[in-house]
Tab-separated table of C-alpha atoms and ligand atoms in Angstrom:
chain	number	residue	atom	x	y	z
H	1	MET	CA	-72.597	51.455	30.145
H	2	GLU	CA	-72.326	55.173	29.053
H	3	GLN	CA	-75.073	57.218	30.226
H	4	ILE	CA	-77.539	58.397	27.805
H	5	ALA	CA	-78.835	61.972	27.388
H	6	TYR	CA	-81.582	63.565	25.411
H	7	VAL	CA	-80.820	66.413	22.851
H	8	ASN	CA	-83.469	67.898	20.589
H	9	GLY	CA	-85.337	64.733	19.596
H	10	SER	CA	-82.546	62.157	19.993
H	11	PHE	CA	-81.370	59.794	22.936
H	12	VAL	CA	-77.641	59.865	22.410
H	13	PRO	CA	-74.618	58.819	24.583
H	14	LEU	CA	-73.488	61.435	26.828
H	15	SER	CA	-70.070	61.962	24.981
H	16	GLU	CA	-71.989	62.610	21.891
H	17	ALA	CA	-74.543	65.054	23.858
H	18	LYS	CA	-73.893	68.519	22.627
H	19	VAL	CA	-75.197	72.030	21.677
H	20	SER	CA	-73.893	74.909	19.676
H	21	ILE	CA	-71.698	77.620	21.200
H	22	PHE	CA	-74.504	79.867	19.908
H	23	ASP	CA	-76.958	78.288	22.113
H	24	ARG	CA	-78.744	81.160	23.808
H	25	GLY	CA	-78.738	79.210	26.942
H	26	PHE	CA	-74.835	79.277	26.957
H	27	LEU	CA	-74.372	82.922	25.610
H	28	PHE	CA	-77.286	84.620	27.532
H	29	ALA	CA	-78.583	82.349	30.358
H	30	ASP	CA	-81.727	82.318	28.174
H	31	GLY	CA	-83.360	79.253	29.396
H	32	ILE	CA	-85.248	77.436	31.881
H	33	TYR	CA	-84.822	74.362	33.869
H	34	GLU	CA	-86.293	71.834	36.122
H	35	VAL	CA	-85.064	69.075	38.536
H	36	ALA	CA	-87.495	66.173	39.276
H	37	ALA	CA	-86.631	63.387	41.786
H	38	VAL	CA	-86.898	59.718	40.926
H	39	LEU	CA	-87.618	57.008	43.415
H	40	ASP	CA	-87.847	53.445	42.359
H	41	GLY	CA	-87.581	54.422	38.825
H	42	LYS	CA	-90.559	56.733	38.950
H	43	LEU	CA	-90.711	60.404	38.696
H	44	ILE	CA	-91.624	62.389	41.951
H	45	ASP	CA	-94.446	65.298	41.849
H	46	ASN	CA	-93.663	65.671	38.191
H	47	ALA	CA	-96.986	67.404	37.385
H	48	SER	CA	-96.096	70.257	39.686
H	49	HIS	CA	-92.465	70.628	38.043
H	50	LEU	CA	-93.945	70.613	34.474
H	51	ALA	CA	-96.804	73.079	35.546
H	52	ARG	CA	-93.914	75.294	37.004
H	53	LEU	CA	-92.028	74.763	33.628
H	54	GLU	CA	-95.040	75.980	31.717
H	55	ARG	CA	-95.391	79.050	33.894
H	56	SER	CA	-91.464	79.808	33.544
H	57	VAL	CA	-91.368	79.550	29.873
H	58	GLY	CA	-94.563	81.678	29.550
H	59	GLU	CA	-92.894	84.456	31.620
H	60	ILE	CA	-90.078	84.715	29.159
H	61	GLU	CA	-92.180	84.209	26.054
H	62	LEU	CA	-90.376	81.026	25.180
H	63	ALA	CA	-92.559	78.377	23.569
H	64	LEU	CA	-91.774	74.692	24.571
H	65	PRO	CA	-90.538	72.504	21.597
H	66	GLU	CA	-92.782	69.551	22.755
H	67	THR	CA	-95.932	69.361	24.983
H	68	THR	CA	-95.656	68.684	28.689
H	69	ALA	CA	-97.166	65.249	28.059
H	70	ARG	CA	-94.346	64.244	25.701
H	71	ILE	CA	-91.793	65.857	27.902
H	72	GLN	CA	-92.953	63.470	30.729
H	73	GLU	CA	-92.594	60.559	28.318
H	74	ILE	CA	-89.074	61.752	27.391
H	75	GLN	CA	-88.289	61.905	31.076
H	76	LYS	CA	-89.543	58.200	31.615
H	77	GLU	CA	-87.766	56.948	28.674
H	78	LEU	CA	-84.480	58.546	29.748
H	79	VAL	CA	-84.847	57.084	33.251
H	80	ALA	CA	-85.680	53.703	31.556
H	81	ARG	CA	-82.662	53.814	29.083
H	82	ASN	CA	-80.246	54.733	32.126
H	83	ASP	CA	-81.779	52.072	34.404
H	84	LEU	CA	-82.133	54.844	36.738
H	85	VAL	CA	-83.485	53.746	40.255
H	86	ASN	CA	-82.786	56.730	42.431
H	87	GLY	CA	-81.957	60.154	41.594
H	88	MET	CA	-82.886	63.106	39.489
H	89	VAL	CA	-83.845	64.135	36.047
H	90	TYR	CA	-82.527	67.379	34.840
H	91	LEU	CA	-84.157	69.202	31.946
H	92	GLU	CA	-83.459	72.440	30.227
H	93	VAL	CA	-85.148	74.288	27.495
H	94	THR	CA	-83.438	77.342	25.917
H	95	ARG	CA	-84.234	79.808	23.230
H	96	GLY	CA	-82.261	77.758	20.819
H	97	ALA	CA	-79.063	77.986	18.907
H	98	ASP	CA	-78.999	81.162	16.594
H	99	THR	CA	-76.332	82.103	13.788
H	100	GLY	CA	-74.836	84.829	16.124
H	101	ARG	CA	-75.178	86.926	19.306
H	102	ASP	CA	-78.306	89.089	18.751
H	103	PHE	CA	-79.799	89.828	22.052
H	104	ALA	CA	-83.327	90.281	20.973
H	105	PHE	CA	-85.317	86.882	20.288
H	106	PRO	CA	-84.221	85.245	17.241
H	107	LYS	CA	-86.795	84.450	14.498
H	108	ASN	CA	-87.438	81.003	13.163
H	109	VAL	CA	-85.100	79.374	15.822
H	110	LYS	CA	-86.087	76.121	17.375
H	111	PRO	CA	-85.772	75.949	21.287
H	112	THR	CA	-83.089	73.528	22.546
H	113	LEU	CA	-84.503	70.695	24.787
H	114	ILE	CA	-81.873	68.722	26.540
H	115	MET	CA	-82.265	66.139	29.556
H	116	PHE	CA	-79.862	63.944	31.582
H	117	THR	CA	-80.179	61.965	34.630
H	118	SER	CA	-78.006	61.742	37.951
H	119	THR	CA	-77.860	58.869	40.590
H	120	LYS	CA	-78.593	59.852	44.034
H	121	ASP	CA	-79.992	58.014	47.026
H	122	ILE	CA	-82.348	60.904	48.217
H	123	ILE	CA	-84.028	58.866	50.933
H	124	ASN	CA	-80.757	57.373	52.685
H	125	ALA	CA	-78.391	60.419	51.949
H	126	PRO	CA	-76.046	60.693	55.293
H	127	SER	CA	-77.190	64.382	55.613
H	128	ALA	CA	-80.827	63.263	56.155
H	129	LYS	CA	-79.783	62.008	59.557
H	130	THR	CA	-77.348	64.671	60.741
H	131	GLY	CA	-79.026	67.774	59.186
H	132	ILE	CA	-76.858	70.265	57.397
H	133	ASN	CA	-74.888	73.637	58.550
H	134	VAL	CA	-75.771	76.563	56.490
H	135	ILE	CA	-74.126	79.950	56.203
H	136	THR	CA	-75.856	83.167	55.069
H	137	VAL	CA	-74.804	85.269	52.154
H	138	PRO	CA	-76.644	88.454	50.561
H	139	ASP	CA	-79.087	87.775	48.002
H	140	LEU	CA	-77.631	88.958	44.874
H	141	ARG	CA	-80.192	87.834	42.142
H	142	TRP	CA	-82.187	89.677	39.704
H	143	ALA	CA	-85.836	90.708	40.572
H	144	ARG	CA	-87.589	87.615	38.841
H	145	ARG	CA	-86.511	84.677	41.170
H	146	ASP	CA	-89.976	83.153	40.652
H	147	ILE	CA	-88.787	82.238	37.112
H	148	LYS	CA	-86.491	79.051	37.200
H	149	SER	CA	-84.053	80.566	34.946
H	150	VAL	CA	-80.692	78.837	34.264
H	151	ALA	CA	-79.091	82.252	35.207
H	152	LEU	CA	-77.487	80.759	38.669
H	153	LEU	CA	-74.408	82.610	38.914
H	154	ALA	CA	-75.356	84.367	42.376
H	155	GLN	CA	-76.365	80.656	43.521
H	156	VAL	CA	-73.033	79.406	42.519
H	157	LEU	CA	-71.129	81.820	44.275
H	158	ALA	CA	-73.337	81.455	47.276
H	159	LYS	CA	-73.156	77.530	47.308
H	160	GLN	CA	-69.118	77.766	46.763
H	161	ALA	CA	-68.719	79.996	49.841
H	162	ALA	CA	-71.013	77.341	51.690
H	163	ALA	CA	-68.691	74.572	50.398
H	164	VAL	CA	-65.623	76.450	51.444
H	165	ALA	CA	-67.119	76.843	54.847
H	166	GLY	CA	-68.091	73.267	55.213
H	167	ALA	CA	-71.907	73.936	55.081
H	168	GLY	CA	-74.502	72.216	52.930
H	169	GLU	CA	-76.416	75.213	51.862
H	170	ALA	CA	-76.264	79.118	51.770
H	171	TRP	CA	-79.423	81.240	52.983
H	172	MET	CA	-79.798	84.201	51.031
H	173	ILE	CA	-80.574	87.345	52.728
H	174	GLU	CA	-82.571	90.505	51.507
H	175	ASP	CA	-83.548	93.439	53.535
H	176	GLY	CA	-82.677	91.402	56.801
H	177	LYS	CA	-84.822	88.443	55.835
H	178	VAL	CA	-84.294	85.051	54.307
H	179	THR	CA	-85.409	84.697	50.872
H	180	GLU	CA	-84.500	81.213	50.008
H	181	GLY	CA	-81.470	78.695	50.019
H	182	GLY	CA	-79.162	78.597	46.957
H	183	SER	CA	-81.177	75.675	45.684
H	184	SER	CA	-83.770	75.122	48.388
H	185	SER	CA	-86.888	76.793	50.025
H	186	CYS	CA	-86.239	77.541	53.800
H	187	PHE	CA	-88.571	76.858	56.791
H	188	ILE	CA	-88.528	77.255	60.623
H	189	LEU	CA	-90.748	75.727	63.378
H	190	THR	CA	-91.383	78.539	65.878
H	191	GLN	CA	-91.519	78.232	69.686
H	192	ASP	CA	-95.232	77.959	69.607
H	193	ASP	CA	-95.239	75.180	66.816
H	194	VAL	CA	-96.041	77.253	63.792
H	195	ILE	CA	-94.375	76.075	60.511
H	196	VAL	CA	-92.998	79.320	58.883
H	197	THR	CA	-92.205	79.626	55.298
H	198	ARG	CA	-91.632	82.702	53.054
H	199	GLN	CA	-94.594	83.679	50.843
H	200	ASN	CA	-94.447	83.004	47.272
H	201	GLY	CA	-93.634	86.176	45.131
H	202	SER	CA	-91.131	87.584	42.834
H	203	GLU	CA	-88.581	87.175	45.530
H	204	ILE	CA	-88.296	83.141	45.642
H	205	LEU	CA	-88.982	80.242	43.541
H	206	PRO	CA	-92.089	78.756	44.177
H	207	GLY	CA	-90.648	75.396	45.182
H	208	CYS	CA	-92.611	72.155	44.270
H	209	THR	CA	-91.433	70.436	47.502
H	210	ARG	CA	-92.270	73.588	49.334
H	211	LYS	CA	-95.824	73.746	47.991
H	212	ALA	CA	-96.345	69.825	48.775
H	213	VAL	CA	-95.137	70.146	52.399
H	214	VAL	CA	-97.211	73.061	52.994
H	215	ALA	CA	-100.170	71.066	51.752
H	216	LEU	CA	-99.346	67.962	53.528
H	217	ALA	CA	-98.904	69.780	56.945
H	218	GLU	CA	-102.087	71.804	56.611
H	219	GLU	CA	-104.088	68.587	55.894
H	220	ARG	CA	-102.936	67.330	59.214
H	221	GLN	CA	-103.794	70.423	60.960
H	222	LEU	CA	-100.350	71.508	61.755
H	223	ARG	CA	-100.005	75.416	61.773
H	224	VAL	CA	-98.438	76.956	58.677
H	225	GLU	CA	-97.636	80.742	58.169
H	226	GLU	CA	-96.202	81.924	55.034
H	227	ARG	CA	-94.236	85.167	55.591
H	228	ALA	CA	-90.675	86.160	55.662
H	229	PHE	CA	-88.593	85.491	58.781
H	230	SER	CA	-85.027	86.638	59.769
H	231	VAL	CA	-81.885	84.632	60.764
H	232	GLU	CA	-82.463	85.796	64.194
H	233	GLU	CA	-85.728	84.168	64.463
H	234	ALA	CA	-84.445	80.992	62.812
H	235	LEU	CA	-81.608	80.873	65.601
H	236	ALA	CA	-84.406	81.498	68.413
H	237	ALA	CA	-86.710	78.692	66.586
H	238	LYS	CA	-87.270	75.007	67.559
H	239	GLU	CA	-86.260	73.619	64.325
H	240	ALA	CA	-85.200	74.866	60.685
H	241	PHE	CA	-85.190	72.726	57.711
H	242	VAL	CA	-84.922	73.248	53.812
H	243	THR	CA	-86.951	71.499	50.994
H	244	SER	CA	-86.249	70.669	47.578
H	245	ALA	CA	-86.477	68.010	44.729
H	246	SER	CA	-83.005	66.804	45.409
H	247	LEU	CA	-83.180	66.868	49.400
H	248	PHE	CA	-86.750	66.519	49.940
H	249	VAL	CA	-86.980	67.749	53.624
H	250	GLN	CA	-83.718	68.154	55.211
H	251	ALA	CA	-82.759	69.668	58.748
H	252	VAL	CA	-80.934	72.597	59.050
H	253	VAL	CA	-78.685	72.366	62.187
H	254	SER	CA	-76.599	75.325	62.247
H	255	ILE	CA	-76.623	78.782	60.890
H	256	ASP	CA	-73.147	80.597	60.320
H	257	GLY	CA	-71.815	78.417	63.031
H	258	LYS	CA	-74.707	78.961	65.657
H	259	LYS	CA	-76.645	76.051	66.590
H	260	VAL	CA	-80.402	75.765	65.996
H	261	ALA	CA	-81.716	74.414	69.299
H	262	ASP	CA	-79.791	71.466	70.328
H	263	GLY	CA	-77.973	71.065	66.925
H	264	LYS	CA	-79.851	68.025	65.792
H	265	PRO	CA	-82.610	67.292	63.495
H	266	GLY	CA	-85.738	67.880	65.213
H	267	PRO	CA	-89.214	65.903	65.296
H	268	MET	CA	-91.199	68.047	63.359
H	269	THR	CA	-88.423	68.122	60.478
H	270	ASN	CA	-88.325	64.205	60.620
H	271	ARG	CA	-91.949	63.823	60.697
H	272	LEU	CA	-92.433	66.181	57.795
H	273	ARG	CA	-89.744	64.193	55.867
H	274	GLU	CA	-91.500	60.828	56.459
H	275	ILE	CA	-94.686	62.317	55.468
H	276	TYR	CA	-93.281	63.951	52.263
H	277	ILE	CA	-91.680	60.631	51.161
H	278	GLU	CA	-94.806	58.774	51.914
H	279	PHE	CA	-96.674	61.433	49.531
H	280	ALA	CA	-93.752	61.044	47.022
H	281	LYS	CA	-94.049	57.367	46.699
H	282	ALA	CA	-97.650	57.113	46.852
H	283	THR	CA	-97.985	59.775	43.713
H	284	ALA	CA	-95.009	58.827	41.769
H	285	VAL	CA	-95.571	58.239	37.875
D	301	PDD	N1	-83.385	73.711	42.930
D	301	PDD	N2	-85.147	77.667	45.430
D	301	PDD	C1	-84.362	77.568	44.568
D	301	PDD	C2	-83.602	78.729	44.096
D	301	PDD	C3	-84.156	76.387	43.953
D	301	PDD	O1	-82.966	76.349	42.948
D	301	PDD	C4	-84.778	75.069	44.265
D	301	PDD	C5	-84.584	73.980	43.628
D	301	PDD	C6	-85.912	75.149	45.202
D	301	PDD	C7	-86.611	74.247	45.516
D	301	PDD	O2	-87.650	73.829	44.406
D	301	PDD	P1	-88.244	72.509	44.411
D	301	PDD	O3	-88.750	72.065	45.777
D	301	PDD	O4	-89.240	72.535	43.344
D	301	PDD	O5	-87.107	71.542	43.827
D	301	PDD	C8	-86.038	76.517	45.761
D	301	PDD	C9	-83.058	72.499	42.293
D	301	PDD	C10	-83.368	71.249	42.996
D	301	PDD	C11	-81.677	72.614	41.475
D	301	PDD	O6	-81.356	73.734	41.151
D	301	PDD	O7	-80.939	71.706	41.623
């Protein structure tokens, strides 16, 4: 059965899911996206993703073409129509298809809203057991990384360099500190058992998984510090890991070819992964 996508009000076979070449998402990366995980046919932490979507579109003065309540209904209908059990729902909203290429916002153009699903067994992904290797790259991105913009060229290059190096993620470095992964938030566990992750701000995307993991750790009286850290500190740490909607919590076992601790996923990472999966299942909608 052909996959179904959602395009501007219609559920259509993937082969018919098309937008204009004048779409501002295509011409200017003038759009915002979200990725929510699906477990057992249910959306994970979706309220958090929709809240970030509203914030991101607000920051670029883009009006959502549907309410977030309706967007969630569409996400669910798409999951159902595709019989999706485990994977992700991708959604993107752009400033719409204009009649030409004017940089300034067009008038009377309806935003584009598209969605599609993909299959992934996030819980049983092989890398969840082995951990991933990461490389470091300079962070070449713009100054508003808190906006989940579709302008991802720097991440495309970073993750391509990682793929060529046989690594699963690239950690981006600015002023000697890790900002975040190409598509994930970065954490370390220090030798004195403090979970460290960079504080939110315009330098990083406020990760939904990051937010949940920090809250879950604090509820369990684990020590969390939100501050920047360097690669040297990560290499001297007990553990390192990344979080994202498409990975949940995933151990980082080497950085630029140097092992983190013994080069195996550590107990805190495994524990936080279990705690997150429990939370995800318990709050899925
Ligand atoms: N990426 N930082 C960046 C730059 C990201 O692109 C992502 C997510 C994250 C983690 O955010 P969250 O926990 O809300 O997924 C952090 C998605 C998964 C992607 O681009 O596919």
